[in-house]
XYZ file of C-alpha atoms in Angstrom:
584
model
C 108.573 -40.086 -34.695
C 107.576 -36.517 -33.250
C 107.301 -36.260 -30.019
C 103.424 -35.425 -28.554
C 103.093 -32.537 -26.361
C 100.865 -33.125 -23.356
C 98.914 -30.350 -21.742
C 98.107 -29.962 -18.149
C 94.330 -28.641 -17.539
C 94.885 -27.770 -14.292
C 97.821 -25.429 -15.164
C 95.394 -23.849 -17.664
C 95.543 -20.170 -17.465
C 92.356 -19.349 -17.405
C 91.651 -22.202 -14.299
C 94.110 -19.579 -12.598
C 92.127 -16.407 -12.577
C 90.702 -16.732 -9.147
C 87.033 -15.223 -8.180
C 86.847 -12.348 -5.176
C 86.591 -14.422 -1.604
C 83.842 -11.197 -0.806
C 81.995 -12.418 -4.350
C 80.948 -15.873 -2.605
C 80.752 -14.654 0.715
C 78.310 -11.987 -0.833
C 76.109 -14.907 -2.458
C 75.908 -17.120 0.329
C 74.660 -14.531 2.500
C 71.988 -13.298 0.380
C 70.793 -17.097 -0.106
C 70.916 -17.652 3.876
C 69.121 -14.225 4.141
C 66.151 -15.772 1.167
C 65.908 -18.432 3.690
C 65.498 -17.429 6.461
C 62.771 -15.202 5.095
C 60.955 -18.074 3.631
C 61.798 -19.546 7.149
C 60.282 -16.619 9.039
C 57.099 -16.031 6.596
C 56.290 -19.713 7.018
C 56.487 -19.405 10.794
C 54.549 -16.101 10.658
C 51.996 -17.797 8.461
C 51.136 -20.907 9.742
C 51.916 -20.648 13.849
C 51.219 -16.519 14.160
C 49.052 -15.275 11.927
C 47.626 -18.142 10.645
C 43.626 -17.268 10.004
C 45.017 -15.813 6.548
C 45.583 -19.623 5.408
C 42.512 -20.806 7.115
C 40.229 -18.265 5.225
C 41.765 -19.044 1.466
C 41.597 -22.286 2.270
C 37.625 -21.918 4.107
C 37.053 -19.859 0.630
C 36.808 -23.436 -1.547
C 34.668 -25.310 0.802
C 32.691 -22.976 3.462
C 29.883 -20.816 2.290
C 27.715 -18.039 5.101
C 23.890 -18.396 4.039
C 21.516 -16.653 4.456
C 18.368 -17.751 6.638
C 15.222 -15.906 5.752
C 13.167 -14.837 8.688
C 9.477 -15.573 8.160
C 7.403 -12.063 7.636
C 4.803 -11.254 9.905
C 1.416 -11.879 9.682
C -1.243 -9.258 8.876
C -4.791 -10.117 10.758
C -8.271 -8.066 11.063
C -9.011 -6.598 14.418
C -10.727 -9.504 15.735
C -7.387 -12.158 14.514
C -8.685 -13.442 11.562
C -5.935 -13.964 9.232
C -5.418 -11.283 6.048
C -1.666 -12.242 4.602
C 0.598 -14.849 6.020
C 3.877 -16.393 4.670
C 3.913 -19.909 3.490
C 7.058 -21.819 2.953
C 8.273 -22.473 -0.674
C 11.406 -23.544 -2.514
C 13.117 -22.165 -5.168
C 15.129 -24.296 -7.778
C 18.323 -23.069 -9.004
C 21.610 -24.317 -11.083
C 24.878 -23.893 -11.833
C 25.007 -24.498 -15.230
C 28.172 -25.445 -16.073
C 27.696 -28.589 -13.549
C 24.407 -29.258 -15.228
C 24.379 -32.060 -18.098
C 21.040 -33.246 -18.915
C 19.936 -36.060 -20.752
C 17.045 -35.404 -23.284
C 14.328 -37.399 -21.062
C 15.655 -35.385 -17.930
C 15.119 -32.438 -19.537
C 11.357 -32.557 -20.570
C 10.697 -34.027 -16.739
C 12.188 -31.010 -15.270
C 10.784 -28.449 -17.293
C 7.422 -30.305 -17.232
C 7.379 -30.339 -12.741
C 8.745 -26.615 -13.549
C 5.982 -26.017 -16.078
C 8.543 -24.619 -18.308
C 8.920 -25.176 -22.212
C 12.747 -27.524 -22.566
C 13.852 -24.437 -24.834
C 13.177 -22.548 -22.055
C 15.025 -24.514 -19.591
C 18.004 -25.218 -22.088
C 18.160 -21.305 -22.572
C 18.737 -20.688 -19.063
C 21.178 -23.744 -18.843
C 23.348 -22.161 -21.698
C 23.740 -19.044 -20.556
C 26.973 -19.352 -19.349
C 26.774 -18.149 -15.913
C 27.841 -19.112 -12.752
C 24.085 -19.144 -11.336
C 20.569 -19.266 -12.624
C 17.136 -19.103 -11.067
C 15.025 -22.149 -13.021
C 12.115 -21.831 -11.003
C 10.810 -19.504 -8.030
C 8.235 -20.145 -5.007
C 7.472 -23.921 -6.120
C 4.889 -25.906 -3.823
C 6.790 -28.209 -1.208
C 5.575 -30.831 -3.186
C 6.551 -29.848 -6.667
C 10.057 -29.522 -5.128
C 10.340 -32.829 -4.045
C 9.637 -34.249 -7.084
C 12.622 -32.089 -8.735
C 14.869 -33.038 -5.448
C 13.843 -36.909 -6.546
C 15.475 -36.925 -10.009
C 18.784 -36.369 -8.484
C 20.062 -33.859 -11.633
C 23.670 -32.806 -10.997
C 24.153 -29.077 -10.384
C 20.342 -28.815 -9.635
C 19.671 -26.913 -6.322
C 17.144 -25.741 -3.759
C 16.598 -23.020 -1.276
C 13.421 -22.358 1.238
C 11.999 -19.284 0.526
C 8.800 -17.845 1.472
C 5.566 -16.715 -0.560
C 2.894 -14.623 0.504
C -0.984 -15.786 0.918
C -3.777 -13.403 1.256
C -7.008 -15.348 1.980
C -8.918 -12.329 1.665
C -7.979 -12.274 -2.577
C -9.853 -9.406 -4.375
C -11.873 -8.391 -1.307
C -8.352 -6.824 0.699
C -6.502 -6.493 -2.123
C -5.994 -2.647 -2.371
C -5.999 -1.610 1.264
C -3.048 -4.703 1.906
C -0.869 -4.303 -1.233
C 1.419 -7.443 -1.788
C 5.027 -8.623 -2.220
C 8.221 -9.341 -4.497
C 9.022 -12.850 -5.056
C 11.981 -11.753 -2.215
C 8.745 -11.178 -0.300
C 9.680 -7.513 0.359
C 6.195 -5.076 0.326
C 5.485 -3.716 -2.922
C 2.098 -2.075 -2.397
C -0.369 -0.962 0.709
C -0.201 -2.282 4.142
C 2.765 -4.661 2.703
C 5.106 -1.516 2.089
C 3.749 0.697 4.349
C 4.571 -1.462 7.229
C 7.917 -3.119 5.987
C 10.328 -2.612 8.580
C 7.741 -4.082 10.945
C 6.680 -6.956 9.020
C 10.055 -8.169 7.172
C 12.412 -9.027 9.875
C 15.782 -9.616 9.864
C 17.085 -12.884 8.517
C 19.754 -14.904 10.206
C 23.251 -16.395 9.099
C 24.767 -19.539 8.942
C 28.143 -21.385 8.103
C 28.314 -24.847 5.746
C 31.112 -26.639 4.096
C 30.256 -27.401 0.528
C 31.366 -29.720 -2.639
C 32.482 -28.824 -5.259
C 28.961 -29.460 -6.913
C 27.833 -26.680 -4.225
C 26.094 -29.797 -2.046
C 25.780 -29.169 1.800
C 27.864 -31.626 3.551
C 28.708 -30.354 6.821
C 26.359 -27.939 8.819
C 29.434 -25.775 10.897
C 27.173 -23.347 13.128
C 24.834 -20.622 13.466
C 26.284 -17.111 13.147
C 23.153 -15.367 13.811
C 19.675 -16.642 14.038
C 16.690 -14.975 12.448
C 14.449 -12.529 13.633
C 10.648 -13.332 12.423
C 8.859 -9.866 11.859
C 6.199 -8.541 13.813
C 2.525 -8.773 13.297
C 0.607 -6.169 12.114
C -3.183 -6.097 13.530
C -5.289 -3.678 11.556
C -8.440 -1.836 12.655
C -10.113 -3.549 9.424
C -13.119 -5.935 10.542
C -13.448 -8.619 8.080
C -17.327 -9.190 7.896
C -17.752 -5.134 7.418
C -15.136 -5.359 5.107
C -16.829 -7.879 2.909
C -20.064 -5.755 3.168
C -18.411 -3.263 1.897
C -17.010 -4.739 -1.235
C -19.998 -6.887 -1.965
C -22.578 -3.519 -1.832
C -19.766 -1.440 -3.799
C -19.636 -4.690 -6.472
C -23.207 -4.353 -7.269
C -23.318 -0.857 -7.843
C -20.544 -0.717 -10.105
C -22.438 -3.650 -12.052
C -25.796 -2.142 -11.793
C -24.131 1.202 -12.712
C -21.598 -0.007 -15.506
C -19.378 2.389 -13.741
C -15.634 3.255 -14.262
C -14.286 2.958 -10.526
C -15.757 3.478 -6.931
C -14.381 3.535 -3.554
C -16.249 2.858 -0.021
C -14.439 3.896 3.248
C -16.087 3.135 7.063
C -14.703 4.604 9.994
C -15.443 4.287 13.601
C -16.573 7.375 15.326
C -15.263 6.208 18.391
C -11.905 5.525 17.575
C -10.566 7.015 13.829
C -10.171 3.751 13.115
C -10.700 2.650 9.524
C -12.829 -0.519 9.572
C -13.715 -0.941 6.123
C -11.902 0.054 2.678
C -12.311 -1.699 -0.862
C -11.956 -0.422 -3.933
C -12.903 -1.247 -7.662
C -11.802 -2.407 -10.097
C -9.459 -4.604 -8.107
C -6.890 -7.644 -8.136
C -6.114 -10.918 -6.805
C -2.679 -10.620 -4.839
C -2.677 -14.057 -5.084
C -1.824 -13.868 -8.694
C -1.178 -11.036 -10.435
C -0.779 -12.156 -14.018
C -1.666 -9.180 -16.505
C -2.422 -6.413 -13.784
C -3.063 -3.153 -15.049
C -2.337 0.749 -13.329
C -6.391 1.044 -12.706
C -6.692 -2.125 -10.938
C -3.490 -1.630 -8.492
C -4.618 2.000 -7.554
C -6.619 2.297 -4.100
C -8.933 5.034 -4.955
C -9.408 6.001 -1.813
C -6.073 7.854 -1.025
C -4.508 8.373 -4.498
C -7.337 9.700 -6.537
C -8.699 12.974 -5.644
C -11.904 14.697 -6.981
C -14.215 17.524 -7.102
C -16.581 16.536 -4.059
C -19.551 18.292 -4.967
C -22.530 19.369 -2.551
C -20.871 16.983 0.641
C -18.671 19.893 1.205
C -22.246 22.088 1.680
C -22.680 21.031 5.513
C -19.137 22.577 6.625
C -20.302 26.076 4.947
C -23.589 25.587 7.117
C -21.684 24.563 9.947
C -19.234 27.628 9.957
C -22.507 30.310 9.445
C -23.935 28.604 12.741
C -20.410 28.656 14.828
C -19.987 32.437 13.494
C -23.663 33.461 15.505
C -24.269 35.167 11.645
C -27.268 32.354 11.137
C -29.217 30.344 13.048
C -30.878 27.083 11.764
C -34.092 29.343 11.079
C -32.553 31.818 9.532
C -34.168 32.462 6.019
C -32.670 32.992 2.618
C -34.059 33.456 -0.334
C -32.529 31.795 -3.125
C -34.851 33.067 -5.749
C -35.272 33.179 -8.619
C -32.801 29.886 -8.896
C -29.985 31.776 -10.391
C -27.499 33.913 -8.605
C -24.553 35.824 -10.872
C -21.214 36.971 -9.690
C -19.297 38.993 -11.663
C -19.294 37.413 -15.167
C -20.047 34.318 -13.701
C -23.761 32.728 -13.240
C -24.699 29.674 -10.566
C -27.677 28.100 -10.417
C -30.240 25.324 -8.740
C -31.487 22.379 -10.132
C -35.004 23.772 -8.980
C -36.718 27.254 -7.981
C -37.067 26.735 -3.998
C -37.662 30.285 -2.993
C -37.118 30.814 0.648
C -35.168 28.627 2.709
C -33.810 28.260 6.114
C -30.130 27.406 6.517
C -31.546 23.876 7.645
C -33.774 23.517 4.182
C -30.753 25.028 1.862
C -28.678 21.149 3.067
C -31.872 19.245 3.079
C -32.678 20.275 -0.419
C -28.780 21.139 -1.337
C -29.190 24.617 -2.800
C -26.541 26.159 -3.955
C -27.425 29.802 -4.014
C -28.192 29.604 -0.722
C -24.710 28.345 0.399
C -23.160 30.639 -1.592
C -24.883 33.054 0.216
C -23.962 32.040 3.693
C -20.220 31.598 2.435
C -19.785 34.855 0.878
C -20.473 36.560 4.191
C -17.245 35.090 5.430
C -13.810 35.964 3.914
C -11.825 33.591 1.725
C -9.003 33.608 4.710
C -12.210 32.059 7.328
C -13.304 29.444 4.938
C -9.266 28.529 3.600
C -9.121 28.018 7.566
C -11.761 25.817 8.292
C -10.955 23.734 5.034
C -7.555 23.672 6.663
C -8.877 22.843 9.876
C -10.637 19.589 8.422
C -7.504 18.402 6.758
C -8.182 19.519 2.926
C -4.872 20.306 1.251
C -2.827 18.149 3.030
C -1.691 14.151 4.016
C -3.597 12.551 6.974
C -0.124 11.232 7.944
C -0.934 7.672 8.025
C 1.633 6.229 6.131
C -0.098 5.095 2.957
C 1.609 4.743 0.079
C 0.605 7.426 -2.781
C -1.763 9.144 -0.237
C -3.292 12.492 -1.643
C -2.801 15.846 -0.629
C -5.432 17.130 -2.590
C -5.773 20.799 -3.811
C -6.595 23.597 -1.640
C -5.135 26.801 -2.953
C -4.011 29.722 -0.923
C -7.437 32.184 -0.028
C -5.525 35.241 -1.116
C -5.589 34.360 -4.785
C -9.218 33.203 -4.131
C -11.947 35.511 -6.402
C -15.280 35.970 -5.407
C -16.708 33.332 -7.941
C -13.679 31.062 -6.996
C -15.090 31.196 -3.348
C -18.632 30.923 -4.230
C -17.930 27.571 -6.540
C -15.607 26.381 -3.412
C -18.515 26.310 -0.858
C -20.429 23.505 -2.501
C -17.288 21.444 -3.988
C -16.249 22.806 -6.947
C -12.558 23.950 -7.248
C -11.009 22.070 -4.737
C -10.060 18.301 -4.854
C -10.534 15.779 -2.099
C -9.737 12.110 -1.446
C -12.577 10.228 -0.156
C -10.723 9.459 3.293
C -10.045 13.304 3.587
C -14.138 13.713 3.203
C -15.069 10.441 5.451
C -12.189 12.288 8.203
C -13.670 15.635 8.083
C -17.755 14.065 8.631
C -16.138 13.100 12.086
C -16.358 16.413 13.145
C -19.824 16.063 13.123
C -20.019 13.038 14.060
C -18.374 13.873 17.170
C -20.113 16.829 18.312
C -17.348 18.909 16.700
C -14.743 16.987 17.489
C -12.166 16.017 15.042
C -9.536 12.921 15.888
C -6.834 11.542 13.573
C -7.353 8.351 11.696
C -5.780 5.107 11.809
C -5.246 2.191 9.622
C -4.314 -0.170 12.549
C -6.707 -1.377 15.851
C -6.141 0.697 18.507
C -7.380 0.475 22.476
C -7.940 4.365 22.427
C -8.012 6.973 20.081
C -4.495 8.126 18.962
C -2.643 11.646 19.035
C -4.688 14.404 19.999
C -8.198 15.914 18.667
C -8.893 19.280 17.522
C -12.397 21.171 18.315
C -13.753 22.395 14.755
C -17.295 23.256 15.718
C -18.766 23.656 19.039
C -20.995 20.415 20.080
C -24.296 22.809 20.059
C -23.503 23.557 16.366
C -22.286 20.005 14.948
C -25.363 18.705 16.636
C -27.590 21.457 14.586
C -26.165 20.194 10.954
C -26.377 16.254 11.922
C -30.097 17.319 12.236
C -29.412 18.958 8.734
C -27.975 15.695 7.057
C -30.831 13.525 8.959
C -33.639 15.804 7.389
C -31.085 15.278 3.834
C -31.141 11.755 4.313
C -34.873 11.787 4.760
C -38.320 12.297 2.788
C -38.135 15.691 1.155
C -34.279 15.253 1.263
C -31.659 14.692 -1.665
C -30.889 11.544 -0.484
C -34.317 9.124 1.021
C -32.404 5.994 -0.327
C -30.448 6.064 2.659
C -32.315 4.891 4.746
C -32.037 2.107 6.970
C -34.751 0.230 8.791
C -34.803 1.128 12.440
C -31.367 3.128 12.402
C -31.585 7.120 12.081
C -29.378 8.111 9.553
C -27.920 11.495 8.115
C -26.035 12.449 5.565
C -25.469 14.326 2.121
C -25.150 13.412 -1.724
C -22.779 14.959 -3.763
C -22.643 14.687 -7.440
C -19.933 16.813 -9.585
C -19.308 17.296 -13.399
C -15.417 15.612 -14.187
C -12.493 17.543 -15.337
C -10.418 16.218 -18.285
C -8.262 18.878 -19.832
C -9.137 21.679 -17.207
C -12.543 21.821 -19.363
C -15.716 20.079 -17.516
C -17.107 16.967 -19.490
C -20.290 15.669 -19.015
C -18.836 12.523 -17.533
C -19.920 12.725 -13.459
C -18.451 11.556 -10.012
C -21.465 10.401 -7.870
C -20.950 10.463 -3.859
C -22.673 10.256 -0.295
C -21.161 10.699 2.893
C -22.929 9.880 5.830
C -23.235 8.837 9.874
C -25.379 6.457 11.489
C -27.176 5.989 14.360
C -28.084 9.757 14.178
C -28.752 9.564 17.874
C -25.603 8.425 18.442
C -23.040 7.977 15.525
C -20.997 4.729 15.513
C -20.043 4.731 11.594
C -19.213 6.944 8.843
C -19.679 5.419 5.523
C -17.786 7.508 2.269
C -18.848 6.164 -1.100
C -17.740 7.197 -4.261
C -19.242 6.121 -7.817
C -16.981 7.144 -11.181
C -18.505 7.625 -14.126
C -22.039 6.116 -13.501
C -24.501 5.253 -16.128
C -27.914 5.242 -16.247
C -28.421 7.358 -13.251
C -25.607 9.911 -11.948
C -27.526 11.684 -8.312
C -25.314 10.463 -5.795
C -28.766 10.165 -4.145
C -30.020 7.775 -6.430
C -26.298 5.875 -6.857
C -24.230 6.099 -3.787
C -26.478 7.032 -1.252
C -28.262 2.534 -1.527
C -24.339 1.820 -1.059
C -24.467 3.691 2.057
C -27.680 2.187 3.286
C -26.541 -1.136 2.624
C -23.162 -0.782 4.237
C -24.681 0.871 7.131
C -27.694 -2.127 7.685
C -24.772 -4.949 7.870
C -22.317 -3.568 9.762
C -24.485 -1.865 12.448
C -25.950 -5.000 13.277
C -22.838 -6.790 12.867
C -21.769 -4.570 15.594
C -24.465 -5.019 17.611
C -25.654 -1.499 17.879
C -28.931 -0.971 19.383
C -31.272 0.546 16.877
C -32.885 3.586 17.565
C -36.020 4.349 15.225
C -39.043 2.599 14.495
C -39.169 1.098 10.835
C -40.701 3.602 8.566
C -43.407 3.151 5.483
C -40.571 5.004 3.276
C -37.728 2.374 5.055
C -40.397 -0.662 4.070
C -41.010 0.231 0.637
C -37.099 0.900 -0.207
C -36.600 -2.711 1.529
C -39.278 -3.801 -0.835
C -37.958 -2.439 -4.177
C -40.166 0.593 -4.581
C -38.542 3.532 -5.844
C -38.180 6.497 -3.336
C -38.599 9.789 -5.240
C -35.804 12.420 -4.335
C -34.945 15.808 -4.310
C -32.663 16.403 -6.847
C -29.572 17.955 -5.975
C -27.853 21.199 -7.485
C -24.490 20.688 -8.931
């Protein structure tokens, strides 16, 4: 039998290779040194700097909303309310929360008066957030708050009322669904009117439900309210005259502004066609414009009283002076103007009352083109009124040095420059005023604003208001002014329409005009596009005028200051009031 050999492990060889002592000394120190870093970073974390935890960990559950601040209100002169903010909710999702059951589905979408396709669209669309429905009633909303749908939400909001509807609509504009001014008043006056909303901290579920209000960072700051030199019952005279002519008329647009001569302030604007801000389902560019300040226009023979107003100031004419404006045509060059009648000799006070052009043209050519660019400039043709308005006008003025002699002859009764309607019913202040021309203003005011300028002297301005009065009288362009026991005075305008720099026989119809004569209160701008029927702006704008003019003086309590007239009586009874007709 052999004899087994036994082996020792722990004598192995191998077993005897021993490892560096610096080799675990070396390990053990860099694991200490790990820990004591964790150590350290733990301390630093959670007893030094420890709002770095707090705010991951505030990330799952706290939320900072927003808290809208309620717009300001917009109100007439005398407080009567023109736009105010109502409170709404919006209903929103997150749609991977949402699971609706058939039957849950048709009642939401039927309180959101939504199609379910529509609603299961927006529910698929794989995002983290979705709008279903904005601005819903108070009501409506608690009807969707009732079904208690998972991942369903709400949020106050605000929406925008304007009592007023189609009446305001253009001179107020309206707002986004974020209630943020889109148009008017509401843009113009945004930083004013929109505020500045507040802040607040909430914890939140997972499901995004409020469960703990924390605190208020910052609470909102309501805008201001905007008080506007409109007055609501002239307003609504306004519209409701400017209405029926555009019916009667079948007319494209029109435009009426009133200002008060005391102040520049604007107490009346409408437009047609217009809108309902209330809902603007399928609005079109031609309803949202406001006539008055974007669209500018040949004005036509109103622009005849300012050339009669600078031959007075210059001491060249006199109100007597004669011209003879025979034999009806007058030719300049290449160039031929005429009247619409033969009136043979005229004094400067005849030539407005029966609107002659040749004898205009006459006055103006004895001025340079640099005197009359000056006085155009001087009544704010060519340039903003400054007052804010979105898509206000300049017009188009050019530069007198490239003026020709025809150019300035067409120029001093209205052809080859383009106004805005407020630009004409600014400059009639000057006469007005006795000559003296203030700044205009779309909100009230307890004095007149910025400083006035002195166009005419108050002999002269006084000498063409007895000029419009004899225009807005028997023998004038214009008898359909009238008003029963108010003096009035004014002047028609009527111009040929430019569509592809060629003239069309398509016609702009307008009378601007002051009342009481004696002592003017109002002036009344109305503009007629594209009338039918009839085009004189003494036969179509001038009854605007005389309607305005009737309501809102009496409205305003001003004292008349004329007997009532057999030609006032017969207008008030329907009988037609023959006219001079005006050259154009």
């Amino acid at each position: 039998m052999q004899k087994q050999r036994t082996v020792t492990f722990n004598h192995n060889p191998l077993l005897k290779r021993e490892l560096p002592v610096w080799r675990s000394r070396f390990v053990l120190m860099v694991l200490l040194a790990c820990f004591l870093a964790l150590v350290g970073r733990a301390l630093f974390l959670q007893g030094i700097n420890n709002e770095f935890l707090q705010a991951k960990g505030e990330m799952r559950y706290a939320r900072v909303l927003e808290v809208p601040a309620t717009r300001g209100r917009i109100t007439d002169r005398n407080g009567d309310m023109f736009a105010v903010s109502t409170p709404v909710r919006s209903v929103w999702a997150i749609p991977s929360d949402v699971n609706l059951e058939p039957g849950e589905a048709r009642q939401l979408s039927k309180l959101l008066e939504m199609d379910v396709s529509e609603l299961n669209a927006k529910l698929a669309s794989g995002r983290d957030f979705a709008y279903l429905k904005r601005q819903l009633s108070p009501d409506v909303a608690d009807q969707v708050a009732a079904l208690k749908l998972a991942g369903i939400h709400q949020q106050q909001e605000y929406r925008r009322f304007y009592p007023g509807g189609e009446v305001t609509a253009h001179m107020l504009g309206f707002t986004s669904v974020e209630d943020r001014g889109q148009e008017g008043i509401e843009l113009a006056y945004e930083a004013q009117l929109a505020g500045q909303p507040g802040s607040r901290r909430v914890i939140k579920d997972r499901r995004g439900q409020i469960v703990e209000d924390v605190e208020s960072i910052r609470p909102p700051r309501d805008g201001e309210d905007v008080v506007l030199a409109m007055d609501g019952k002239l307003q609504y005279l306004a519209y409701s005259a400017l209405r029926e002519a555009m019916q009667k008329y079948r007319a494209k647009a029109g435009a009426v502004v009133v200002v008060d001569v005391r102040t520049g302030e604007v107490l009346a604007l409408a437009n047609a066609p217009t809108f309902n801000p209330n809902n603007r389902a399928n609005l079109t560019g031609a309803q949202l414009r406001n006539r008055a300040f974007t669209d500018t226009f040949e004005p036509g023979s109103v622009m005849k009283p300012f050339i009669a107003g600078m031959a007075l100031e210059s001491g060249k004419f006199k109100a007597t002076t004669k011209i003879d404006t025979s034999p009806g045509r007058l030719t300049i060059g290449t160039a031929s103007i005429g009247d619409a009648h033969v009136h043979g000799v005229l004094s400067v006070a005849e030539v407005i009352q029966k609107s002659s052009n040749i004898g205009t043209v006459k006055m103006a050519l004895q001025f340079s083109p640099e005197e009359m660019w000056r006085l155009f400039n001087q009544l704010g043709f060519g340039s903003q009124l400054d007052l804010g308005f979105p898509g206000e006008a300049a017009g188009r003025l050019r530069p007198a040095k490239s003026w020709r002699p025809i150019e300035q002859a067409t120029m001093s009764y209205g052809h080859g420059i383009s106004v805005s309607l407020i630009q004409v019913a600014h400059a009639y202040l000057a006469f007005a005023r006795d000559g003296d021309l203030l700044p205009l203003s779309l909100t009230k005011l307890d004095e007149p604003k910025g400083s006035s300028k002195r166009i005419f002297s108050p002999e002269v301005a006084r000498e063409v208001r007895a000029m419009l009065e004899m225009a807005a009288g028997p023998g004038g362009t214009a008898p359909q002014a009238q008003v029963p026991g108010y003096r009035v005075a004014g002047k028609t305008g009527t111009a040929y329409k430019l569509e592809g720099g060629q003239y069309v026989k398509k016609y702009i119809s307008s009378f601007v005009g002051l009342a009481p004569a004696s002592r003017p209160r109002l002036v009344v701008a109305v503009m007629i596009d594209e009338p039918n029927g009839a085009h004189y702006g003494g036969a179509v704008a001038a009854p605007v005028f005389a309607r305005i003019v009737e309501g809102s003086l009496r409205a305003l309590g001003v004292a008349p200051d004329a007997p009532i007239t057999p030609l006032q009586l017969a207008r008030k009874q329907g009988v037609e009031v023959p006219a001079v007709q005006e050259s154009m």
